[in-house]
Amino acid sequence: METTNQNKLMKKSLFVLLLAILSQISFAQVQLSDEEIEQKIDEIIPQLSLREKVDMCHAQSKFSSPGVPRLGIPEIWMSDGPHGVRAEINWDNWGYAGWTNDSITAFPALTCLAASFNPEAALEYGVAVGEEARYRKKDILLGPGVNIYRTPLNGRNFEYMGEDPYLASKMVIPYIKGVQSNGVSACVKHYALNNQEEWRGHINVNVDDRTLHEIYLPAFKAAVTEGGVWSLMGAYNKYNGQHATTNKVLMNDILKGEWGFDGVVVSDWGSAHDTDESALNGLDIEMGSWTNGLTASRDFAYSDYYLADPFYAKLKSGEIAESVVNDKVRRILRLMFHTNMNMARNFGCKNNKEHHDVARKVATEGIVLLKNEDNFFPIDPETTKTIAVIGENATKMMTLGGGSSELKAQYEISPLEGIQKRFSKATILHSMGYSSGPSWYGSVVEPKENQDSLYQAALETAKKADLILFVGGLNKDHHQDCEGGDRLSYDLPFNQNALLKDIININPNTAVILVSGNAVAMPWLNNIKALVQAWYLGSETGNAIADILSGDVNPSGKLPFSFPVKLEDNAAHSFGELSYPGDSIDEYYKEGILVGYRWFDTKKIKPQFPFGYGLSYTNFEYGDLKTDKKAYTADDNVTVSFTVKNTGKVAGSEVTQLYVSDPKCSVMRPAKELKGFDKIMLQPGESKEVSISVPVSSFAFYSEENHKWVVEPGKFILQINSSSADNQLKGTIEVN
Ligand code: BGC
């Protein structure tokens, strides 16, 4: 008996030993160092035929590019992006494949993530969405988007991270690291200057160098140099008269030159327009929209791509050197060794509790409380009797629509459902108030419902309630928050302003919950009690909204972009049509670096709500500002410390914000710029010391003359704020 046990034990130890040895061997095989990857690539490239190399540089289906089966090199599979993994699309047209296993967790759109001002939340978000992408067998997730919020009319603002390059940079880095920890490449987009949908395919953006470097490039640069992103998507629009995707300055000089990007440039779908430009100006994989290989007259239309047969012909004749395609293949293989040729990557998972928790956490952290007269919120679920929930957005599914970021969510809890569940002791009345109609990408359809009856029914409902929650805003249809078109007006659509006015007349105990990815005009603001900016929150929408309304979670989101009172107050719009949307050929960014709060502050125009603004159910008191030194050199870090105390009755988080101004400079500087932030959580009565450390070099401006970043010696003013417009503490330092 004993011997048998001993034998068993021995066998077991041997097995464990063998496993250990095997895993060491396979570990050594799969965890390649950068150097080993380059060696492998050196070995692979000579084995590839010219045709095989060219094939790797263009699409073979809507979302994949070919591998080389002969050598065991796999295909690359991509998916949108950016706030969830899109449902399977047909091989060769835009229809959905109708799979039953491709529903996912819908995470909040990136405006909400940015509003959390919480880089740790961005990491958790990236890990979770990356796990879902990996489970769905995707090698590249087409996101995140970091185009700067220039105008509230841009239909795709909801996909991006706001108006401030520093905030977008700090949030994009952890998102990328999180996604890529799964062996899935993030694909930061749309590089660059794709700041509107109107004429996005051809509008030529004229912007000065300083503005390009200070406002529109930093988040992309951070994605590359700090996030280590493995792929990047070129944009549709033009810059300097050349399409962005194949733009010499953007791709060769800046991205692959100055920033040393060694990853893959993927075109936006159909954003390449020329073989020489595509070959020579940095494009590595050409993807497309406007071909249909199965039904068009050609056998295989993908062969007509600029980086397909025409590229092959030029390589074959020697007109383009073979080193050009070799460089593309090297980049593609490098991405593969991190993704589909990385045997160590995990298997991923989707729709698990952890992902739902991340979605809910980011959603509640990003919701912004904008007004709260007489402590309207939180509403007590135990004592409130009758609540009227009015507005189409209380029930409209917002994971549908919006263009390429549309999702097939496993579930989406509507605001109404969330409110009904959390306020189960109250009577909840519901009325749509208006209907937007069944619209889809690229077209608007008149609604069938009788608008007048919906309107009257809403007023009747308003009469019966103790309080009203108006859940309105925009939606994901064409000319709203949607790809492929811009908004046509700054106002709320579907007659909501008139309806709200009448509702308030009946019952002024009204709060508005704005579901949108953009700022809107608010002529009713003074007459409502409270206002919540609720973004597009994904699967957990209703739960997250109820968390905030009930006070289960104390709001801590801050606006990632300014809300102007009227459209003309926004910088881009104040310069007329050539500045936005352009004349259909050219567009001039006449406001230069004065985008968002930089404009409002410098020009002393009061916004409706400033960048960085958001209320809490508690109050914070700031004090004791200190810097570690009084004088610095341009190579130093400045460490700013101060205390924050929660002086209210509930726990809460505050986003403390460091702004810097350069009062005396040889060039114009914005009144102030965000250079650091820290989100802290405080119990009632608790006080904490906060330290924010930033490099003095980040105070630089981009010198057009010398093409470099310059910090001029002199005084710099440091402000600690609770929003861009609300200064709490101020200090001065000297830079020598
Ligand atoms: C969008 C991209 C998207 C791609 C693939 C394009 O129209 O601009 O953001 O990733 O389609 O769906």
XYZ file of C-alpha atoms and ligand atoms in Angstrom:
748
model
C 0.000 0.000 0.000
C 2.720 2.371 1.089
C 4.792 1.630 -2.025
C 1.805 2.324 -4.245
C 1.326 5.674 -2.510
C 5.017 6.427 -2.800
C 4.877 5.510 -6.469
C 1.883 7.757 -6.940
C 3.654 10.590 -5.147
C 6.771 10.080 -7.224
C 4.772 9.991 -10.415
C 2.971 13.162 -9.346
C 6.226 14.979 -8.557
C 7.652 13.867 -11.868
C 4.544 15.151 -13.612
C 4.825 18.476 -11.822
C 8.510 18.628 -12.707
C 7.778 17.815 -16.324
C 5.062 20.436 -16.437
C 7.467 22.923 -14.951
C 10.129 22.054 -17.530
C 7.587 22.117 -20.333
C 6.158 25.381 -19.207
C 9.686 26.770 -18.968
C 10.319 25.618 -22.534
C 7.033 26.976 -23.846
C 7.438 30.087 -21.707
C 10.822 30.620 -23.322
C 9.221 30.015 -26.711
C 6.315 32.384 -26.284
C 7.627 35.237 -24.200
C 9.918 36.652 -26.818
C 12.006 39.678 -26.046
C 11.893 42.591 -28.484
C 15.269 41.481 -29.788
C 14.070 37.914 -30.348
C 10.985 39.206 -32.152
C 13.169 41.198 -34.540
C 15.348 38.121 -35.142
C 12.307 36.000 -35.926
C 11.052 38.657 -38.303
C 14.467 38.716 -39.971
C 14.069 34.984 -40.522
C 10.495 35.201 -41.808
C 10.722 38.053 -44.319
C 13.134 36.301 -46.762
C 10.789 33.303 -46.868
C 7.848 35.374 -48.114
C 7.117 35.875 -51.780
C 6.446 39.393 -52.999
C 2.780 38.504 -53.484
C 2.475 37.177 -49.936
C 4.006 40.361 -48.561
C 1.668 42.594 -50.546
C -1.341 40.528 -49.492
C -0.557 41.199 -45.853
C -0.892 44.945 -46.533
C -4.575 45.060 -47.439
C -7.985 43.755 -46.440
C -9.390 40.410 -47.534
C -12.805 41.065 -45.947
C -14.549 43.898 -44.160
C -12.586 43.311 -40.954
C -9.657 41.013 -41.696
C -6.400 40.934 -43.578
C -4.767 37.753 -44.878
C -2.020 35.738 -43.265
C 0.309 33.297 -44.977
C -1.124 29.815 -44.325
C 1.908 28.141 -45.923
C 4.082 29.455 -43.068
C 1.460 29.307 -40.332
C 1.119 33.092 -40.261
C -2.467 33.805 -39.199
C -4.993 36.320 -40.501
C -5.495 39.536 -38.525
C -9.031 40.085 -37.247
C -10.233 43.531 -36.246
C -13.373 44.889 -34.666
C -14.842 48.246 -33.642
C -14.359 49.781 -30.920
C -14.132 51.762 -28.849
C -16.627 51.108 -25.991
C -17.439 47.463 -26.621
C -16.760 44.822 -29.249
C -19.064 45.214 -32.230
C -21.244 42.328 -33.438
C -19.871 40.129 -36.240
C -20.153 41.758 -39.644
C -20.497 39.719 -42.834
C -17.349 38.769 -44.687
C -17.963 41.093 -47.552
C -20.775 43.525 -46.847
C -21.940 45.689 -43.988
C -24.778 43.437 -42.859
C -24.616 41.793 -39.461
C -23.757 38.108 -39.608
C -26.568 37.180 -37.221
C -24.439 35.097 -34.884
C -25.964 34.151 -31.558
C -22.724 34.249 -29.581
C -21.478 37.772 -30.255
C -23.390 39.858 -27.715
C -21.136 41.746 -25.343
C -20.889 44.124 -22.396
C -21.470 47.685 -23.532
C -19.147 49.984 -21.623
C -19.853 53.710 -21.240
C -18.805 55.823 -24.227
C -15.427 57.515 -23.876
C -16.789 60.975 -22.965
C -18.036 59.329 -19.785
C -14.719 57.632 -19.146
C -12.967 60.982 -19.592
C -15.470 62.600 -17.198
C -14.396 60.184 -14.487
C -10.963 61.871 -14.483
C -9.773 58.532 -13.148
C -6.861 56.864 -14.989
C -7.217 53.744 -12.815
C -10.769 53.358 -14.038
C -9.444 53.698 -17.599
C -7.064 50.815 -16.939
C -9.854 48.599 -15.600
C -12.004 49.589 -18.574
C -9.178 48.744 -21.014
C -8.526 45.360 -19.394
C -12.227 44.475 -19.484
C -12.974 45.554 -23.057
C -9.715 43.893 -24.135
C -10.784 40.622 -22.501
C -14.042 40.774 -24.427
C -12.179 41.452 -27.679
C -9.846 38.542 -27.004
C -12.749 36.194 -26.252
C -14.301 37.268 -29.551
C -10.986 36.342 -31.239
C -10.095 39.871 -32.283
C -6.467 40.876 -32.706
C -7.060 44.616 -33.091
C -9.742 46.606 -31.279
C -10.466 49.738 -33.337
C -10.245 52.361 -30.611
C -9.845 54.442 -28.521
C -10.608 57.731 -30.276
C -8.849 60.843 -29.059
C -9.896 63.522 -31.531
C -10.298 66.816 -29.713
C -13.736 68.261 -28.967
C -13.657 71.385 -31.127
C -17.352 71.982 -31.780
C -20.497 70.684 -30.043
C -21.889 69.854 -33.472
C -19.403 67.058 -34.224
C -21.478 63.890 -34.477
C -18.692 61.710 -33.070
C -17.705 63.659 -29.954
C -19.303 60.957 -27.811
C -16.590 58.527 -28.950
C -13.759 60.813 -27.857
C -12.203 62.082 -24.645
C -13.062 65.762 -24.569
C -11.453 69.102 -25.337
C -8.246 68.977 -23.350
C -5.113 67.311 -24.712
C -3.703 66.643 -21.248
C -6.849 64.925 -19.960
C -7.173 62.840 -23.136
C -3.489 61.853 -22.883
C -3.740 60.769 -19.263
C -6.855 58.697 -19.928
C -5.755 57.090 -23.190
C -2.506 55.613 -21.852
C -4.044 53.243 -19.270
C -6.891 52.326 -21.638
C -4.315 51.137 -24.200
C -2.211 49.295 -21.626
C -5.318 47.560 -20.322
C -6.484 46.399 -23.753
C -3.015 45.284 -24.795
C -2.428 43.288 -21.591
C -4.733 40.755 -23.256
C -2.607 40.337 -26.358
C -5.085 42.487 -28.287
C -3.834 45.607 -30.027
C -5.580 48.891 -29.355
C -5.817 51.092 -32.463
C -5.827 54.751 -31.524
C -7.887 56.824 -33.982
C -8.491 58.990 -36.057
C -5.039 60.445 -36.699
C -5.382 63.378 -37.101
C -7.669 66.443 -37.221
C -10.867 64.469 -37.831
C -12.833 66.870 -35.664
C -16.097 66.892 -37.575
C -18.146 64.470 -39.638
C -19.345 66.997 -42.195
C -17.282 66.398 -45.371
C -14.991 64.170 -43.351
C -13.822 62.316 -46.450
C -12.201 65.320 -48.096
C -12.233 68.476 -46.000
C -8.743 70.004 -45.964
C -7.859 71.225 -42.477
C -5.663 74.312 -42.355
C -4.151 74.608 -38.918
C -0.971 76.274 -37.745
C 1.911 74.166 -36.487
C 1.684 75.366 -32.935
C -1.985 74.431 -32.668
C -1.343 71.070 -34.280
C 1.350 70.235 -31.722
C -0.233 71.793 -28.642
C -3.861 70.741 -29.123
C -4.454 68.064 -31.743
C -1.395 65.788 -31.459
C -0.562 65.329 -27.750
C -3.063 62.524 -27.061
C -1.828 60.581 -30.109
C 1.749 61.171 -29.047
C 0.979 59.929 -25.537
C -0.720 56.844 -27.005
C 2.426 56.069 -28.989
C 5.278 57.092 -26.724
C 3.732 56.330 -23.319
C 0.868 53.956 -24.064
C 3.010 51.868 -26.425
C 0.056 51.375 -28.762
C 0.653 48.699 -31.421
C -1.566 50.209 -34.112
C -3.041 53.538 -35.147
C -5.788 54.470 -37.594
C -5.335 57.240 -40.142
C -8.182 59.724 -40.599
C -10.422 60.460 -43.613
C -9.855 64.213 -43.862
C -7.009 66.074 -45.489
C -4.271 68.107 -43.889
C -1.910 70.293 -45.945
C -3.779 69.261 -49.060
C -2.996 65.561 -48.586
C -5.228 62.871 -47.067
C -4.332 62.314 -43.418
C -3.932 58.537 -43.730
C -1.201 58.916 -46.325
C 0.095 62.274 -45.240
C 3.842 62.662 -45.376
C 4.079 65.153 -42.525
C 1.704 63.347 -40.162
C 2.898 59.814 -40.880
C 6.537 59.902 -41.937
C 7.829 63.046 -40.281
C 5.899 63.067 -37.026
C 4.482 59.608 -36.220
C 7.158 57.297 -37.558
C 9.937 59.898 -37.487
C 9.799 62.119 -34.425
C 7.785 59.740 -32.208
C 9.501 56.569 -33.409
C 6.241 54.624 -33.831
C 7.173 51.034 -34.747
C 3.614 49.689 -34.973
C 1.082 49.376 -37.775
C -0.820 52.200 -39.453
C -4.275 50.968 -40.477
C -6.315 53.098 -42.866
C -9.788 54.205 -41.908
C -12.247 52.286 -44.066
C -11.631 53.731 -47.518
C -9.334 56.555 -46.427
C -6.475 55.677 -48.825
C -6.674 57.253 -52.281
C -3.403 56.654 -54.061
C -0.832 53.877 -54.388
C 2.355 55.935 -54.238
C 1.130 57.941 -51.268
C -0.076 54.816 -49.464
C 3.149 52.986 -50.130
C 5.528 55.796 -49.307
C 3.723 57.815 -46.637
C 3.401 55.322 -43.891
C 0.218 53.297 -44.475
C 0.732 49.614 -43.567
C -2.684 47.949 -43.873
C -5.373 49.302 -46.184
C -8.942 48.562 -45.095
C -12.033 49.550 -47.014
C -15.685 50.333 -47.215
C -16.704 50.815 -50.757
C -15.866 47.496 -52.351
C -17.963 44.416 -52.434
C -15.855 41.579 -53.712
C -18.659 39.069 -53.883
C -21.171 41.014 -55.889
C -19.127 43.460 -57.926
C -18.107 42.544 -61.437
C -14.565 41.706 -60.424
C -13.790 38.348 -58.909
C -12.073 39.784 -55.924
C -12.301 43.534 -55.525
C -9.831 43.629 -52.657
C -7.128 43.077 -55.266
C -7.918 46.535 -56.594
C -6.952 48.236 -53.358
C -4.126 50.760 -53.643
C -1.927 48.519 -51.526
C -2.901 45.385 -53.508
C -2.316 44.751 -57.253
C -1.274 48.313 -58.109
C 1.289 48.190 -55.277
C 2.488 44.760 -56.413
C 2.986 46.017 -59.968
C 5.099 48.959 -58.817
C 7.211 46.734 -56.589
C 7.662 44.174 -59.335
C 8.795 46.781 -61.851
C 11.177 48.278 -59.324
C 9.371 51.622 -59.327
C 8.911 51.169 -55.581
C 11.772 49.511 -53.670
C 11.098 46.167 -51.993
C 12.367 47.624 -48.721
C 9.101 49.601 -48.637
C 6.916 46.506 -48.407
C 9.437 44.805 -46.129
C 9.061 47.609 -43.620
C 5.259 47.228 -43.663
C 5.490 43.455 -43.237
C 7.976 43.875 -40.392
C 5.524 46.132 -38.564
C 2.631 43.764 -39.194
C 4.621 40.764 -37.942
C 5.699 42.751 -34.892
C 2.042 43.382 -34.068
C 1.346 39.686 -34.619
C 4.064 38.594 -32.203
C 2.265 40.688 -29.571
C -1.182 39.406 -30.529
C -2.146 36.371 -32.607
C 1.363 34.875 -32.642
C 1.786 35.376 -28.888
C 1.030 31.932 -27.514
C 1.062 33.240 -23.943
C -1.998 35.422 -24.285
C -5.028 34.505 -22.258
C -8.354 33.353 -23.679
C -10.413 36.340 -22.585
C -13.996 36.320 -21.381
C -17.148 38.323 -21.888
C -20.349 39.310 -20.130
C -18.990 38.261 -16.751
C -19.859 39.995 -13.505
C -16.461 41.729 -13.336
C -17.061 43.418 -16.680
C -20.561 44.490 -15.713
C -19.130 45.917 -12.494
C -16.494 47.876 -14.419
C -19.191 49.221 -16.758
C -21.320 50.335 -13.799
C -18.396 51.780 -11.874
C -17.154 53.881 -14.800
C -20.715 54.963 -15.580
C -21.367 56.197 -12.031
C -17.937 57.827 -11.824
C -18.482 59.691 -15.077
C -22.020 61.008 -14.544
C -21.825 64.754 -13.840
C -24.178 66.613 -11.523
C -24.499 70.072 -13.052
C -27.183 71.719 -10.948
C -28.793 70.756 -7.635
C -30.997 73.511 -6.250
C -32.459 72.929 -2.778
C -30.685 69.557 -2.647
C -33.186 68.123 -5.128
C -30.918 65.079 -5.414
C -30.470 62.584 -3.885
C -34.071 61.425 -3.904
C -34.982 59.225 -0.962
C -36.247 55.863 -2.260
C -38.050 55.245 1.042
C -40.228 58.355 1.205
C -40.761 59.593 -2.331
C -44.309 58.905 -3.451
C -44.885 59.578 -7.123
C -42.188 60.152 -9.725
C -42.987 61.012 -13.338
C -40.297 59.905 -15.766
C -40.835 61.825 -18.998
C -38.884 61.710 -22.247
C -38.022 59.263 -24.991
C -34.506 58.697 -23.703
C -35.924 57.045 -20.598
C -36.485 53.941 -22.709
C -34.527 54.344 -25.940
C -31.702 51.873 -26.475
C -28.544 53.898 -26.956
C -26.163 51.034 -27.648
C -27.874 50.884 -31.048
C -26.987 53.480 -33.655
C -24.154 55.972 -33.704
C -22.377 54.361 -36.659
C -19.401 52.033 -36.319
C -19.449 52.115 -32.512
C -22.917 50.521 -32.448
C -23.111 47.505 -30.132
C -25.099 44.336 -29.658
C -25.282 44.473 -25.899
C -26.208 41.330 -24.000
C -28.493 43.664 -22.044
C -29.032 47.384 -21.653
C -30.843 48.625 -18.583
C -32.781 51.719 -19.573
C -32.982 54.757 -17.297
C -36.656 53.945 -16.643
C -35.884 50.357 -15.641
C -33.090 51.467 -13.330
C -35.340 54.057 -11.681
C -38.224 51.586 -11.346
C -35.949 49.047 -9.699
C -34.270 51.385 -7.227
C -37.412 53.371 -6.375
C -39.626 50.321 -6.075
C -41.577 51.807 -3.174
C -42.630 54.842 -5.194
C -45.242 54.992 -7.924
C -43.424 55.548 -11.195
C -45.394 57.141 -14.021
C -43.927 57.213 -17.480
C -44.647 59.215 -20.578
C -42.591 59.462 -23.769
C -43.403 63.108 -24.489
C -42.043 62.945 -28.048
C -40.781 60.411 -30.482
C -37.706 60.742 -32.655
C -38.667 58.144 -35.218
C -36.881 55.020 -36.379
C -33.756 56.468 -37.950
C -30.580 54.800 -39.014
C -27.065 55.566 -40.123
C -27.178 58.183 -42.849
C -30.912 58.848 -42.902
C -33.683 60.361 -40.831
C -37.200 58.913 -40.933
C -40.330 60.725 -39.766
C -41.815 59.088 -36.664
C -45.165 57.315 -36.965
C -46.482 58.385 -33.579
C -48.760 61.369 -33.226
C -46.474 63.936 -31.588
C -49.341 66.006 -30.262
C -50.857 63.106 -28.311
C -47.471 62.215 -26.858
C -47.019 65.857 -25.835
C -50.445 66.136 -24.183
C -50.051 62.789 -22.447
C -46.760 63.971 -20.946
C -48.408 67.115 -19.565
C -51.162 65.004 -18.019
C -48.528 62.772 -16.422
C -46.668 65.815 -15.085
C -49.795 66.909 -13.201
C -49.947 63.698 -11.223
C -46.422 63.510 -9.813
C -44.561 64.899 -6.805
C -41.476 65.286 -8.885
C -40.500 64.981 -12.521
C -37.412 63.442 -14.034
C -37.184 64.559 -17.641
C -34.896 62.073 -19.400
C -34.114 63.676 -22.755
C -31.168 64.876 -24.776
C -29.845 63.611 -28.079
C -29.737 60.071 -29.424
C -27.587 57.897 -31.693
C -29.418 58.678 -34.928
C -28.229 60.577 -37.981
C -27.571 64.282 -37.285
C -27.502 63.553 -33.553
C -24.604 61.799 -31.792
C -23.761 59.660 -34.775
C -20.983 59.017 -37.255
C -21.323 60.237 -40.823
C -22.987 63.591 -40.116
C -22.894 66.509 -37.703
C -25.714 67.943 -35.635
C -27.709 70.574 -37.485
C -28.418 72.719 -34.446
C -27.165 73.329 -30.908
C -30.720 73.064 -29.580
C -32.338 69.975 -28.189
C -34.204 68.201 -31.002
C -37.796 66.878 -31.206
C -39.442 69.923 -29.625
C -37.988 69.109 -26.206
C -37.441 72.763 -25.233
C -41.134 73.587 -25.645
C -42.208 70.432 -23.857
C -39.888 71.091 -20.944
C -41.154 74.644 -20.642
C -44.755 73.439 -20.398
C -43.856 70.703 -17.942
C -42.053 73.154 -15.657
C -45.107 75.444 -15.768
C -47.215 72.585 -14.512
C -44.732 71.275 -11.976
C -41.521 73.178 -11.283
C -40.241 70.318 -9.172
C -38.417 69.076 -12.266
C -34.939 67.727 -12.910
C -33.392 67.025 -16.306
C -31.280 63.983 -17.007
C -29.434 64.685 -20.203
C -28.487 61.635 -22.221
C -26.026 62.920 -24.823
C -22.396 62.951 -25.842
C -22.460 66.654 -26.577
C -23.317 70.009 -25.031
C -26.764 71.429 -25.838
C -28.487 74.811 -25.430
C -30.421 75.047 -22.159
C -32.983 77.859 -22.289
C -34.846 76.150 -19.414
C -31.848 75.862 -17.086
C -32.907 78.599 -14.638
C -36.344 77.076 -14.234
C -35.412 73.511 -13.365
C -34.278 72.283 -9.989
C -31.493 69.946 -11.002
C -29.508 68.730 -13.976
C -27.513 65.550 -14.498
C -25.250 64.899 -17.515
C -25.633 61.164 -18.111
C -23.764 60.514 -21.409
C -24.198 57.120 -23.117
C -23.584 54.637 -20.358
C -23.907 51.227 -22.015
C -25.271 48.043 -20.442
C -25.562 49.463 -16.931
C -27.175 52.789 -17.898
C -30.292 52.619 -15.707
C -28.510 51.175 -12.679
C -25.790 53.813 -12.813
C -28.299 56.660 -13.139
C -30.316 55.259 -10.215
C -27.101 54.947 -8.160
C -26.588 58.693 -8.533
C -30.214 59.846 -8.198
C -30.715 57.810 -5.020
C -27.402 58.867 -3.462
C -26.113 55.270 -3.321
C -23.146 56.768 -5.136
C -22.077 60.355 -4.602
C -21.466 61.971 -8.018
C -17.844 62.792 -8.793
C -17.701 63.222 -12.584
C -16.408 66.468 -14.079
C -17.077 67.827 -17.547
C -14.397 66.873 -20.109
C -15.534 69.770 -22.303
C -17.090 73.223 -21.854
C -20.782 73.832 -22.466
C -21.247 77.189 -24.231
C -24.413 79.194 -23.584
C -24.892 79.558 -27.314
C -23.102 78.099 -30.293
C -21.430 81.390 -31.332
C -19.670 81.471 -27.937
C -17.693 78.398 -28.968
C -14.319 79.310 -30.439
C -14.603 77.498 -33.781
C -18.076 78.916 -34.422
C -17.211 82.476 -33.517
C -15.080 82.728 -36.674
C -17.843 81.878 -39.102
C -18.290 79.181 -41.691
C -14.753 78.954 -42.993
C -13.731 77.976 -39.503
C -16.578 75.458 -39.213
C -17.621 73.548 -41.267
C -15.464 75.085 -44.036
C -16.463 75.658 -47.645
C -16.561 71.932 -48.437
C -12.979 72.015 -49.708
C -11.047 73.907 -47.050
C -11.494 74.661 -43.409
C -9.408 77.023 -41.252
C -8.914 76.474 -37.525
C -8.927 80.222 -36.933
C -9.201 79.965 -33.157
C -5.757 78.325 -33.122
C -4.785 77.025 -29.692
C -7.781 78.639 -27.997
C -9.969 75.542 -27.953
C -12.543 74.878 -25.219
C -11.810 76.469 -21.838
C -8.638 78.022 -23.263
C -10.971 80.193 -25.366
C -13.580 80.949 -22.682
C -10.920 81.886 -20.108
C -8.713 83.933 -22.381
C -11.569 85.805 -24.025
C -13.473 86.116 -20.732
C -16.655 84.579 -22.109
C -18.760 82.853 -19.484
C -19.686 79.329 -20.507
C -22.907 77.697 -19.376
C -20.773 75.093 -17.607
C -16.977 75.187 -17.594
C -14.562 72.357 -18.344
C -13.759 70.372 -15.207
C -17.053 71.280 -13.530
C -19.216 68.878 -11.547
C -21.055 68.955 -8.209
C -21.085 66.509 -5.316
C -23.513 65.738 -2.486
C -20.809 66.928 -0.123
C -18.478 69.941 0.047
C -14.719 70.189 -0.074
C -12.461 72.746 1.507
C -9.002 73.392 0.066
C -5.985 74.784 1.947
C -2.236 74.885 2.654
C -0.780 75.188 -0.837
C 2.950 74.403 -0.911
C 5.498 73.782 -3.627
C 8.636 71.756 -2.947
C 10.833 74.668 -4.062
C 10.382 78.249 -5.151
C 12.722 78.188 -8.150
C 13.145 75.466 -10.770
C 15.010 74.664 -13.933
C 13.326 73.349 -17.071
C 14.499 69.809 -16.240
C 12.905 69.735 -12.774
C 9.607 68.420 -11.569
C 7.374 70.722 -9.557
C 5.551 69.069 -6.701
C 2.505 70.964 -5.524
C 0.880 69.894 -2.258
C -2.300 71.055 -0.580
C -4.993 69.714 1.712
C -8.585 68.902 0.890
C -11.207 68.336 3.553
C -14.647 66.823 3.155
C -16.788 69.214 5.170
C -20.129 67.573 4.424
C -22.058 64.641 5.782
C -21.382 61.977 3.163
C -18.281 60.377 1.685
C -17.283 61.721 -1.709
C -14.571 62.024 -4.323
C -13.142 65.246 -5.627
C -11.122 65.839 -8.788
C -8.469 68.372 -7.821
C -7.084 70.162 -10.864
C -3.757 71.914 -11.401
C -3.740 74.695 -13.995
C -0.641 76.623 -15.012
C -0.336 80.053 -16.599
C 2.627 81.856 -18.031
C 1.781 85.532 -17.514
C 4.754 86.940 -19.439
C 5.811 85.194 -22.603
C 7.061 86.130 -26.062
C 4.052 84.383 -27.602
C 0.364 84.485 -26.712
C -0.525 81.899 -24.060
C -3.974 80.747 -22.983
C -5.140 82.177 -19.634
C -4.346 78.789 -18.122
C -3.879 75.131 -19.041
C -4.520 71.873 -17.225
C -1.219 70.223 -16.302
C -2.205 67.776 -13.590
C -5.148 66.328 -11.662
C -5.786 63.887 -8.883
C -9.050 62.308 -7.827
C -9.300 61.631 -4.130
C -11.923 59.989 -1.964
C -12.728 61.425 1.463
C -14.956 60.261 4.299
C -17.092 62.937 6.017
C -14.811 65.154 8.076
C -11.691 63.559 6.620
C -8.814 65.647 5.349
C -5.992 64.530 3.055
C -2.818 65.987 1.701
C -2.712 65.822 -2.092
C 0.555 65.996 -4.028
C 0.642 66.576 -7.760
C 4.022 66.345 -9.429
C 4.532 67.628 -12.964
C 7.588 68.265 -15.140
C 8.413 71.918 -15.722
C 8.980 70.951 -19.366
C 5.202 70.427 -19.665
C 4.744 74.210 -19.238
C 6.344 74.709 -22.655
C 4.748 76.154 -25.767
C 5.510 74.856 -29.268
C 7.684 77.337 -31.085
C 6.690 77.636 -34.745
C 9.956 79.345 -35.493
C 12.257 76.693 -34.055
C 9.963 73.696 -34.378
C 10.489 72.729 -30.781
C 9.010 73.015 -27.316
C 10.205 76.039 -25.346
C 9.917 77.009 -21.681
C 10.784 80.649 -21.277
C 12.273 81.558 -17.900
C 10.195 83.687 -15.566
C 7.198 83.439 -13.278
C 4.538 80.766 -13.653
C 1.261 80.869 -11.780
C -0.077 77.608 -10.382
C -3.758 77.299 -9.599
C -5.478 74.505 -7.758
C -9.061 74.426 -8.931
C -12.198 72.399 -8.542
C -13.131 73.305 -12.141
C -11.478 75.394 -14.823
C -13.521 78.352 -13.578
C -13.344 77.752 -9.845
C -9.999 78.643 -8.356
C -9.331 77.439 -4.813
C -5.608 78.063 -4.239
C -2.951 80.024 -6.063
C 0.856 80.128 -5.960
C 3.772 81.361 -8.012
C 7.043 79.720 -8.944
C 10.098 80.908 -10.756
C 11.658 79.007 -13.656
C 15.284 79.859 -14.397
C -14.906 54.690 -38.952
C -13.898 53.997 -38.042
C -14.267 52.548 -37.919
C -14.322 51.926 -39.297
C -14.669 50.465 -39.295
C -15.083 53.968 -40.269
O -16.150 54.498 -40.960
O -14.503 56.015 -39.171
O -13.861 54.624 -36.790
O -13.344 51.900 -37.086
O -15.298 52.595 -40.063
O -15.986 50.266 -38.947
